[in-house]
mmCIF file of C-alpha atoms in Angstrom:
data_model
loop_
_atom_site.group_PDB
_atom_site.id
_atom_site.type_symbol
_atom_site.label_atom_id
_atom_site.label_comp_id
_atom_site.label_asym_id
_atom_site.label_seq_id
_atom_site.Cartn_x
_atom_site.Cartn_y
_atom_site.Cartn_z
ATOM 1 C CA MET A 1 169.125 76.111 1.524
ATOM 2 C CA LEU A 2 166.642 75.667 4.486
ATOM 3 C CA TYR A 3 168.701 78.566 6.304
ATOM 4 C CA ARG A 4 166.099 80.955 7.774
ATOM 5 C CA GLN A 5 166.421 84.061 10.504
ATOM 6 C CA ARG A 6 163.328 84.872 12.877
ATOM 7 C CA VAL A 7 162.718 87.074 15.849
ATOM 8 C CA LEU A 8 161.458 85.533 18.858
ATOM 9 C CA ASP A 9 159.154 87.928 21.197
ATOM 10 C CA LEU A 10 160.064 86.387 24.500
ATOM 11 C CA PRO A 11 159.374 87.293 28.306
ATOM 12 C CA HIS A 12 162.650 88.795 28.701
ATOM 13 C CA GLY A 13 163.263 90.162 25.406
ATOM 14 C CA GLU A 14 163.467 89.697 21.686
ATOM 15 C CA LEU A 15 165.819 86.887 20.584
ATOM 16 C CA GLN A 16 167.159 86.586 16.736
ATOM 17 C CA THR A 17 167.750 83.356 15.350
ATOM 18 C CA PRO A 18 169.485 80.951 14.681
ATOM 19 C CA VAL A 19 170.905 81.021 18.127
ATOM 20 C CA LEU A 20 173.161 78.911 20.181
ATOM 21 C CA PHE A 21 172.290 78.027 24.070
ATOM 22 C CA PRO A 22 175.735 77.438 26.086
ATOM 23 C CA VAL A 23 174.987 74.987 28.371
ATOM 24 C CA ARG A 24 175.445 76.279 32.014
ATOM 25 C CA ASN A 25 175.970 73.338 34.403
ATOM 26 C CA LEU A 26 174.292 74.982 37.241
ATOM 27 C CA GLY A 27 173.256 72.280 39.813
ATOM 28 C CA LYS A 28 175.670 69.992 38.537
ATOM 29 C CA ARG A 29 179.124 69.357 40.611
ATOM 30 C CA SER A 30 180.880 71.101 37.602
ATOM 31 C CA SER A 31 178.969 74.268 37.566
ATOM 32 C CA ASP A 32 182.358 76.237 38.236
ATOM 33 C CA ASN A 33 183.238 75.211 34.727
ATOM 34 C CA THR A 34 180.693 77.568 32.896
ATOM 35 C CA PRO A 35 182.222 81.084 32.660
ATOM 36 C CA GLU A 36 180.629 84.191 32.603
ATOM 37 C CA TYR A 37 179.914 85.155 29.059
ATOM 38 C CA VAL A 38 176.611 86.968 28.945
ATOM 39 C CA GLY A 39 177.172 90.722 28.159
ATOM 40 C CA THR A 40 180.790 89.694 27.211
ATOM 41 C CA ILE A 41 179.649 87.860 23.877
ATOM 42 C CA PRO A 42 176.848 90.335 22.956
ATOM 43 C CA ASP A 43 175.018 87.737 20.488
ATOM 44 C CA LEU A 44 175.026 85.178 23.264
ATOM 45 C CA PRO A 45 172.414 86.412 26.019
ATOM 46 C CA THR A 46 171.130 83.002 26.068
ATOM 47 C CA ALA A 47 171.835 79.796 28.321
ATOM 48 C CA MET A 48 170.525 76.234 28.564
ATOM 49 C CA ILE A 49 169.717 74.790 32.053
ATOM 50 C CA ASN A 50 168.563 71.404 33.251
ATOM 51 C CA ALA A 51 165.990 72.167 35.612
ATOM 52 C CA ARG A 52 166.077 68.583 37.206
ATOM 53 C CA ALA A 53 169.480 69.231 38.228
ATOM 54 C CA ILE A 54 168.649 72.520 39.962
ATOM 55 C CA ARG A 55 165.651 71.049 41.806
ATOM 56 C CA ASN A 56 167.843 68.332 42.947
ATOM 57 C CA ARG A 57 170.684 70.756 44.412
ATOM 58 C CA ASP A 58 169.017 71.267 47.692
ATOM 59 C CA PRO A 59 171.085 74.623 48.964
ATOM 60 C CA MET A 60 170.363 76.072 45.231
ATOM 61 C CA TRP A 61 166.909 74.858 45.525
ATOM 62 C CA ASN A 62 166.154 76.412 48.996
ATOM 63 C CA ARG A 63 167.534 79.634 47.933
ATOM 64 C CA LEU A 64 165.594 79.928 44.715
ATOM 65 C CA THR A 65 162.035 78.854 46.523
ATOM 66 C CA ASN A 66 162.959 81.359 49.258
ATOM 67 C CA GLY A 67 163.105 84.412 46.835
ATOM 68 C CA VAL A 68 166.410 84.418 45.216
ATOM 69 C CA SER A 69 165.924 84.737 41.388
ATOM 70 C CA LEU A 70 167.630 82.076 38.898
ATOM 71 C CA ARG A 71 169.372 84.969 37.218
ATOM 72 C CA GLU A 72 170.630 86.179 40.436
ATOM 73 C CA GLU A 73 171.789 82.495 41.209
ATOM 74 C CA MET A 74 173.477 82.606 37.709
ATOM 75 C CA ASP A 75 174.753 86.042 38.236
ATOM 76 C CA VAL A 76 173.462 87.318 34.790
ATOM 77 C CA PRO A 77 171.416 90.118 33.658
ATOM 78 C CA GLU A 78 167.889 90.097 33.704
ATOM 79 C CA HIS A 79 167.421 90.088 30.120
ATOM 80 C CA THR A 80 169.285 86.348 29.838
ATOM 81 C CA ILE A 81 167.136 84.386 27.622
ATOM 82 C CA VAL A 82 166.770 80.961 29.404
ATOM 83 C CA TYR A 83 165.840 77.559 27.842
ATOM 84 C CA ALA A 84 165.032 75.153 30.798
ATOM 85 C CA ASP A 85 164.954 71.626 29.647
ATOM 86 C CA SER A 86 163.506 69.047 31.806
ATOM 87 C CA GLY A 87 166.748 67.297 32.472
ATOM 88 C CA GLY A 88 165.742 64.124 30.200
ATOM 89 C CA TYR A 89 169.341 63.252 29.615
ATOM 90 C CA ASP A 90 169.294 62.107 33.157
ATOM 91 C CA PHE A 91 166.433 59.533 32.021
ATOM 92 C CA SER A 92 168.682 57.805 29.273
ATOM 93 C CA GLN A 93 168.803 54.557 31.729
ATOM 94 C CA THR A 94 165.799 55.294 34.207
ATOM 95 C CA GLU A 95 162.306 56.312 34.157
ATOM 96 C CA PRO A 96 161.691 59.961 34.718
ATOM 97 C CA ASP A 97 161.229 60.990 38.321
ATOM 98 C CA THR A 98 159.251 64.116 37.728
ATOM 99 C CA THR A 99 155.741 64.684 36.093
ATOM 100 C CA PRO A 100 154.922 67.362 33.372
ATOM 101 C CA ARG A 101 152.889 69.375 35.691
ATOM 102 C CA GLU A 102 155.621 69.612 38.587
ATOM 103 C CA THR A 103 158.545 70.118 35.437
ATOM 104 C CA LEU A 104 156.289 73.334 34.326
ATOM 105 C CA GLU A 105 156.209 74.546 37.662
ATOM 106 C CA THR A 106 159.915 74.222 38.409
ATOM 107 C CA GLN A 107 160.267 75.966 34.803
ATOM 108 C CA ARG A 108 157.942 78.638 35.869
ATOM 109 C CA LEU A 109 159.570 79.236 39.155
ATOM 110 C CA PHE A 110 162.826 80.042 37.095
ATOM 111 C CA ASP A 111 161.058 82.275 34.979
ATOM 112 C CA ALA A 112 162.560 80.689 31.904
ATOM 113 C CA ASP A 113 161.733 81.769 28.592
ATOM 114 C CA ILE A 114 161.541 78.480 26.727
ATOM 115 C CA PHE A 115 160.259 74.997 28.278
ATOM 116 C CA GLY A 116 160.987 71.941 27.119
ATOM 117 C CA THR A 117 158.796 68.870 27.769
ATOM 118 C CA VAL A 118 159.719 65.773 30.069
ATOM 119 C CA ASP A 119 161.283 63.417 27.733
ATOM 120 C CA ILE A 120 163.066 59.843 27.741
ATOM 121 C CA PRO A 121 165.888 59.808 25.444
ATOM 122 C CA LEU A 122 166.841 56.680 23.257
ATOM 123 C CA SER A 123 169.697 54.443 23.485
ATOM 124 C CA ARG A 124 171.731 52.560 20.816
ATOM 125 C CA GLU A 125 171.761 49.746 23.361
ATOM 126 C CA ASN A 126 168.365 49.467 23.655
ATOM 127 C CA ARG A 127 166.047 46.972 21.889
ATOM 128 C CA ALA A 128 164.050 48.582 19.260
ATOM 129 C CA ALA A 129 160.722 47.740 21.105
ATOM 130 C CA GLU A 130 162.148 49.360 24.394
ATOM 131 C CA ASN A 131 163.145 52.309 22.226
ATOM 132 C CA GLN A 132 159.718 52.556 20.778
ATOM 133 C CA ARG A 133 158.047 52.675 24.006
ATOM 134 C CA ARG A 134 160.444 55.412 25.134
ATOM 135 C CA ILE A 135 159.412 57.305 21.955
ATOM 136 C CA GLU A 136 155.642 56.829 22.678
ATOM 137 C CA GLN A 137 156.104 57.825 26.243
ATOM 138 C CA SER A 138 157.960 60.945 25.529
ATOM 139 C CA ILE A 139 155.172 62.110 23.274
ATOM 140 C CA GLU A 140 152.433 61.272 25.952
ATOM 141 C CA LEU A 141 154.484 63.397 28.334
ATOM 142 C CA ALA A 142 154.578 66.017 25.971
ATOM 143 C CA LEU A 143 150.758 66.294 25.430
ATOM 144 C CA GLU A 144 150.176 66.217 29.180
ATOM 145 C CA ALA A 145 152.645 69.309 29.131
ATOM 146 C CA SER A 146 150.441 70.945 26.318
ATOM 147 C CA ASP A 147 147.123 70.310 28.755
ATOM 148 C CA HIS A 148 148.805 72.146 31.554
ATOM 149 C CA HIS A 149 150.889 75.135 29.611
ATOM 150 C CA ASP A 150 149.060 78.254 29.282
ATOM 151 C CA GLY A 151 151.595 81.107 29.731
ATOM 152 C CA ASP A 152 153.742 83.224 27.514
ATOM 153 C CA GLU A 153 156.869 80.990 27.588
ATOM 154 C CA LEU A 154 157.559 78.981 24.426
ATOM 155 C CA LEU A 155 156.664 75.384 24.978
ATOM 156 C CA LEU A 156 158.928 73.096 22.812
ATOM 157 C CA ALA A 157 158.087 69.391 22.405
ATOM 158 C CA SER A 158 160.957 67.053 22.715
ATOM 159 C CA VAL A 159 161.030 64.444 20.389
ATOM 160 C CA HIS A 160 162.866 61.422 19.326
ATOM 161 C CA GLY A 161 163.456 58.697 16.684
ATOM 162 C CA TYR A 162 166.419 56.874 14.705
ATOM 163 C CA ASP A 163 164.784 56.988 11.633
ATOM 164 C CA PRO A 164 163.114 59.749 9.446
ATOM 165 C CA LYS A 165 159.712 58.391 9.274
ATOM 166 C CA THR A 166 159.187 58.066 13.050
ATOM 167 C CA LEU A 167 160.293 61.426 13.737
ATOM 168 C CA ARG A 168 158.014 62.934 11.104
ATOM 169 C CA ASN A 169 155.026 60.780 12.439
ATOM 170 C CA SER A 170 156.004 61.961 16.162
ATOM 171 C CA ILE A 171 155.624 65.585 15.098
ATOM 172 C CA GLN A 172 152.281 65.371 13.126
ATOM 173 C CA TYR A 173 150.961 63.542 15.558
ATOM 174 C CA LEU A 174 151.859 66.067 18.424
ATOM 175 C CA GLU A 175 150.726 68.801 15.840
ATOM 176 C CA SER A 176 147.570 67.666 15.327
ATOM 177 C CA ARG A 177 146.533 66.800 19.569
ATOM 178 C CA GLY A 178 148.733 69.275 21.179
ATOM 179 C CA ASP A 179 149.510 73.012 21.217
ATOM 180 C CA PHE A 180 153.227 73.561 21.034
ATOM 181 C CA ASP A 181 155.629 76.534 19.893
ATOM 182 C CA GLY A 182 157.984 74.216 18.378
ATOM 183 C CA TYR A 183 159.985 71.007 18.580
ATOM 184 C CA ALA A 184 163.123 69.762 19.964
ATOM 185 C CA LEU A 185 165.164 66.936 18.491
ATOM 186 C CA GLY A 186 166.855 64.549 21.011
ATOM 187 C CA SER A 187 168.880 61.536 20.998
ATOM 188 C CA LEU A 188 171.293 62.583 18.667
ATOM 189 C CA VAL A 189 174.167 62.861 20.849
ATOM 190 C CA PRO A 190 174.728 59.069 21.170
ATOM 191 C CA VAL A 191 175.116 58.837 17.056
ATOM 192 C CA ARG A 192 176.681 62.038 16.479
ATOM 193 C CA SER A 193 179.570 60.414 15.099
ATOM 194 C CA ASP A 194 177.037 59.008 12.103
ATOM 195 C CA TYR A 195 177.114 62.556 10.164
ATOM 196 C CA GLU A 196 174.855 60.893 7.578
ATOM 197 C CA LYS A 197 172.037 59.676 9.724
ATOM 198 C CA VAL A 198 171.977 62.863 12.015
ATOM 199 C CA THR A 199 171.883 64.865 8.913
ATOM 200 C CA LYS A 200 168.643 62.702 7.674
ATOM 201 C CA LEU A 201 166.704 63.036 11.031
ATOM 202 C CA VAL A 202 167.323 66.583 11.222
ATOM 203 C CA LEU A 203 165.947 67.266 7.698
ATOM 204 C CA ALA A 204 162.878 65.139 8.435
ATOM 205 C CA ALA A 205 162.180 66.937 11.691
ATOM 206 C CA ARG A 206 162.551 70.460 9.613
ATOM 207 C CA THR A 207 160.355 69.415 6.816
ATOM 208 C CA ALA A 208 157.598 68.153 9.046
ATOM 209 C CA THR A 209 156.932 71.508 10.763
ATOM 210 C CA ASP A 210 157.361 74.896 9.962
ATOM 211 C CA LYS A 211 157.793 75.987 13.644
ATOM 212 C CA HIS A 212 160.834 76.389 15.681
ATOM 213 C CA LEU A 213 162.880 73.501 15.757
ATOM 214 C CA HIS A 214 165.784 73.002 18.389
ATOM 215 C CA VAL A 215 168.488 70.523 18.404
ATOM 216 C CA TYR A 216 169.681 69.283 21.831
ATOM 217 C CA GLY A 217 173.392 68.655 22.221
ATOM 218 C CA LEU A 218 174.873 69.219 18.807
ATOM 219 C CA GLY A 219 176.141 72.965 18.720
ATOM 220 C CA GLY A 220 179.868 72.310 18.359
ATOM 221 C CA LEU A 221 181.813 73.889 15.647
ATOM 222 C CA VAL A 222 181.474 70.984 13.015
ATOM 223 C CA TYR A 223 177.542 70.446 13.560
ATOM 224 C CA GLN A 224 176.717 74.196 13.488
ATOM 225 C CA PRO A 225 177.297 74.955 9.637
ATOM 226 C CA LEU A 226 175.140 71.704 9.037
ATOM 227 C CA LEU A 227 172.314 72.562 11.244
ATOM 228 C CA LEU A 228 172.048 76.166 10.386
ATOM 229 C CA TYR A 229 172.050 74.745 6.494
ATOM 230 C CA LEU A 230 169.017 72.583 7.514
ATOM 231 C CA GLY A 231 167.213 75.333 8.800
ATOM 232 C CA VAL A 232 167.475 74.599 12.559
ATOM 233 C CA ASP A 233 166.635 77.666 14.578
ATOM 234 C CA SER A 234 168.568 77.107 17.834
ATOM 235 C CA PHE A 235 170.848 74.443 19.438
ATOM 236 C CA ASP A 236 172.739 74.053 22.540
ATOM 237 C CA SER A 237 176.197 72.749 23.568
ATOM 238 C CA SER A 238 178.644 72.053 26.066
ATOM 239 C CA ALA A 239 181.450 71.292 23.683
ATOM 240 C CA PHE A 240 183.278 74.309 24.734
ATOM 241 C CA ILE A 241 183.563 72.987 28.079
ATOM 242 C CA ARG A 242 184.276 69.355 27.325
ATOM 243 C CA SER A 243 186.885 70.422 24.696
ATOM 244 C CA ALA A 244 188.783 72.504 27.030
ATOM 245 C CA GLY A 245 188.827 69.627 29.508
ATOM 246 C CA ASN A 246 190.725 67.934 26.719
ATOM 247 C CA ARG A 247 192.938 70.680 25.995
ATOM 248 C CA ASN A 248 191.349 70.956 22.877
ATOM 249 C CA TYR A 249 191.431 74.310 21.265
ATOM 250 C CA LEU A 250 188.541 75.417 18.874
ATOM 251 C CA LEU A 251 189.151 77.322 15.962
ATOM 252 C CA PRO A 252 186.255 78.623 13.522
ATOM 253 C CA GLY A 253 186.549 76.861 9.901
ATOM 254 C CA PHE A 254 188.783 74.413 10.942
ATOM 255 C CA GLY A 255 187.580 72.361 14.481
ATOM 256 C CA GLY A 256 189.464 71.531 17.084
ATOM 257 C CA GLU A 257 193.215 71.247 17.750
ATOM 258 C CA GLU A 258 194.950 69.495 20.855
ATOM 259 C CA LEU A 259 197.547 72.056 22.283
ATOM 260 C CA TRP A 260 200.110 69.764 23.054
ATOM 261 C CA ASN A 261 200.201 69.196 19.137
ATOM 262 C CA ILE A 262 201.453 72.860 18.653
ATOM 263 C CA ASP A 263 205.157 73.393 19.459
ATOM 264 C CA ASP A 264 206.305 76.650 17.447
ATOM 265 C CA LEU A 265 203.923 79.154 17.702
ATOM 266 C CA GLU A 266 204.061 82.073 20.241
ATOM 267 C CA TYR A 267 200.613 84.107 19.511
ATOM 268 C CA LEU A 268 197.654 82.175 18.916
ATOM 269 C CA PRO A 269 195.618 82.263 15.536
ATOM 270 C CA CYS A 270 192.475 83.678 17.130
ATOM 271 C CA PRO A 271 192.081 87.343 18.005
ATOM 272 C CA CYS A 272 188.937 87.031 20.479
ATOM 273 C CA PRO A 273 189.387 88.885 23.770
ATOM 274 C CA VAL A 274 190.570 86.227 25.352
ATOM 275 C CA CYS A 275 193.354 84.941 23.100
ATOM 276 C CA GLY A 276 194.220 88.333 21.354
ATOM 277 C CA SER A 277 197.146 89.251 23.419
ATOM 278 C CA ARG A 278 197.775 85.670 25.204
ATOM 279 C CA THR A 279 200.769 83.579 24.238
ATOM 280 C CA LEU A 280 200.257 79.689 23.465
ATOM 281 C CA ASP A 281 201.653 79.093 26.956
ATOM 282 C CA ASP A 282 199.323 81.088 28.717
ATOM 283 C CA ILE A 283 196.225 79.675 27.195
ATOM 284 C CA ARG A 284 197.863 75.894 27.733
ATOM 285 C CA ASP A 285 198.268 76.892 31.395
ATOM 286 C CA ASP A 286 194.757 78.508 32.051
ATOM 287 C CA ARG A 287 192.147 76.180 31.476
ATOM 288 C CA ASP A 288 189.312 78.847 32.367
ATOM 289 C CA ALA A 289 190.820 80.880 29.564
ATOM 290 C CA LEU A 290 190.587 78.291 27.126
ATOM 291 C CA VAL A 291 186.716 77.231 27.983
ATOM 292 C CA ARG A 292 186.096 81.165 27.355
ATOM 293 C CA HIS A 293 188.119 81.048 24.297
ATOM 294 C CA ASN A 294 186.201 77.900 23.080
ATOM 295 C CA LEU A 295 182.941 79.649 23.697
ATOM 296 C CA TRP A 296 183.977 82.546 21.562
ATOM 297 C CA ALA A 297 184.932 80.013 18.828
ATOM 298 C CA LEU A 298 181.490 78.722 18.755
ATOM 299 C CA ALA A 299 180.001 82.302 18.583
ATOM 300 C CA ALA A 300 182.365 83.097 15.546
ATOM 301 C CA GLU A 301 181.667 80.477 13.812
ATOM 302 C CA LEU A 302 177.663 81.586 13.997
ATOM 303 C CA ARG A 303 178.749 85.086 13.044
ATOM 304 C CA ARG A 304 180.693 83.826 10.238
ATOM 305 C CA PHE A 305 177.535 81.706 8.617
ATOM 306 C CA ARG A 306 175.290 84.692 9.429
ATOM 307 C CA TYR A 307 177.732 86.963 7.430
ATOM 308 C CA VAL A 308 177.808 85.060 4.422
ATOM 309 C CA ALA A 309 173.984 84.856 4.456
ATOM 310 C CA ALA A 310 173.666 88.597 4.998
ATOM 311 C CA ALA A 311 176.206 89.409 2.152
ATOM 312 C CA GLY A 312 174.228 87.468 -0.160
ATOM 313 C CA LYS A 313 177.235 84.989 -1.142
ATOM 314 C CA ASP A 314 176.601 81.553 -2.333
ATOM 315 C CA ILE A 315 176.159 79.256 1.060
ATOM 316 C CA GLU A 316 176.543 76.046 -0.468
ATOM 317 C CA ASN A 317 180.003 77.149 -2.130
ATOM 318 C CA TYR A 318 181.088 78.431 1.582
ATOM 319 C CA LEU A 319 180.050 74.992 3.078
ATOM 320 C CA ASP A 320 182.195 73.280 0.156
ATOM 321 C CA LEU A 321 184.985 75.015 1.325
ATOM 322 C CA ARG A 322 184.170 74.518 4.614
ATOM 323 C CA PHE A 323 183.909 70.859 4.883
ATOM 324 C CA GLN A 324 186.405 69.971 2.281
ATOM 325 C CA GLY A 325 189.004 68.963 4.508
ATOM 326 C CA ASN A 326 187.042 66.211 6.442
ATOM 327 C CA GLU A 327 185.698 63.445 4.096
ATOM 328 C CA VAL A 328 183.302 62.186 6.644
ATOM 329 C CA THR A 329 181.646 65.797 7.275
ATOM 330 C CA GLN A 330 181.854 66.256 3.271
ATOM 331 C CA ARG A 331 180.002 63.397 2.489
ATOM 332 C CA ALA A 332 177.310 64.416 5.079
ATOM 333 C CA TYR A 333 176.872 67.478 3.690
ATOM 334 C CA ARG A 334 176.741 66.482 0.386
ATOM 335 C CA ILE A 335 173.836 64.205 0.883
ATOM 336 C CA ALA A 336 172.112 66.906 2.981
ATOM 337 C CA LYS A 337 172.857 69.255 -0.400
ATOM 338 C CA GLN A 338 170.861 66.750 -2.665
ATOM 339 C CA GLN A 339 168.130 66.285 -0.309
ATOM 340 C CA VAL A 340 167.369 69.935 0.233
ATOM 341 C CA ARG A 341 167.807 70.760 -3.597
ATOM 342 C CA ARG A 342 164.990 67.834 -4.075
ATOM 343 C CA LEU A 343 162.863 70.006 -1.611
ATOM 344 C CA ALA A 344 163.011 73.174 -4.293
#
């Protein structure tokens, strides 16, 4: 079992890990879909933002370059821990339109606590040679960022690969030639339904470094326990927004349930501050409330795992129960358990 807890000393305060960074759609057209949660959910003083999206939104960018702080723009407390990635997902089909130096300057203007390097994600539709070129280009961009970075913020090198050997080699290469506080594993969203593959990739990255490990885009209810078991320190997710768009109600320990499948239930099974006194019909008719509940569900899933660890209970037994209802994730967990035990 590789689960671990650490404390990060960041410019805007200490952060207990493992931790979720909810995706804020600031700068995107759907920015109004991200609810207010910092201060409401006390263990989530965190936010993941897309630096490129904000830079390309002229009115917002003008306010930020004229003295308005990012946290004022987000309407969140000053102690909010911000992870600013480069917006690499926007480069899935194109070449980057920014440089490592420009991205660092933008992240510094935002007063972010964690910087992500410029990266170029892989695609299953690409030929192997094209994906290999993207892997190597992301490495070079990360090294260039390392050369320009000399601040207190954490610099996480973004790495990609569809096989464990490539990921291990990439991290070891970056470790020997750059100066990074950790690594952020990308390109997993397109293969997220292949739980076994994702599990092996995450484990390869985890065993290649003892530094901070972040996983981009996989912080939903199903993946959270697997990532925690594999020793991932942080992850980000927009699952709470996307699921609400599909009227999908997230429930810790179970996953998602489409609300139109439920007929005969007056009150909801979740006692979170959003659902506690509301009826099923209330939530069904209020998409914003569903978004807020779904974020509470993600936080509760993380709290549950932390409780199991803090209480000294057998985490593997907990996960055996957690995944018993889903043959696919159960098999992925079983493989992960075998691999982790070989490391002991």
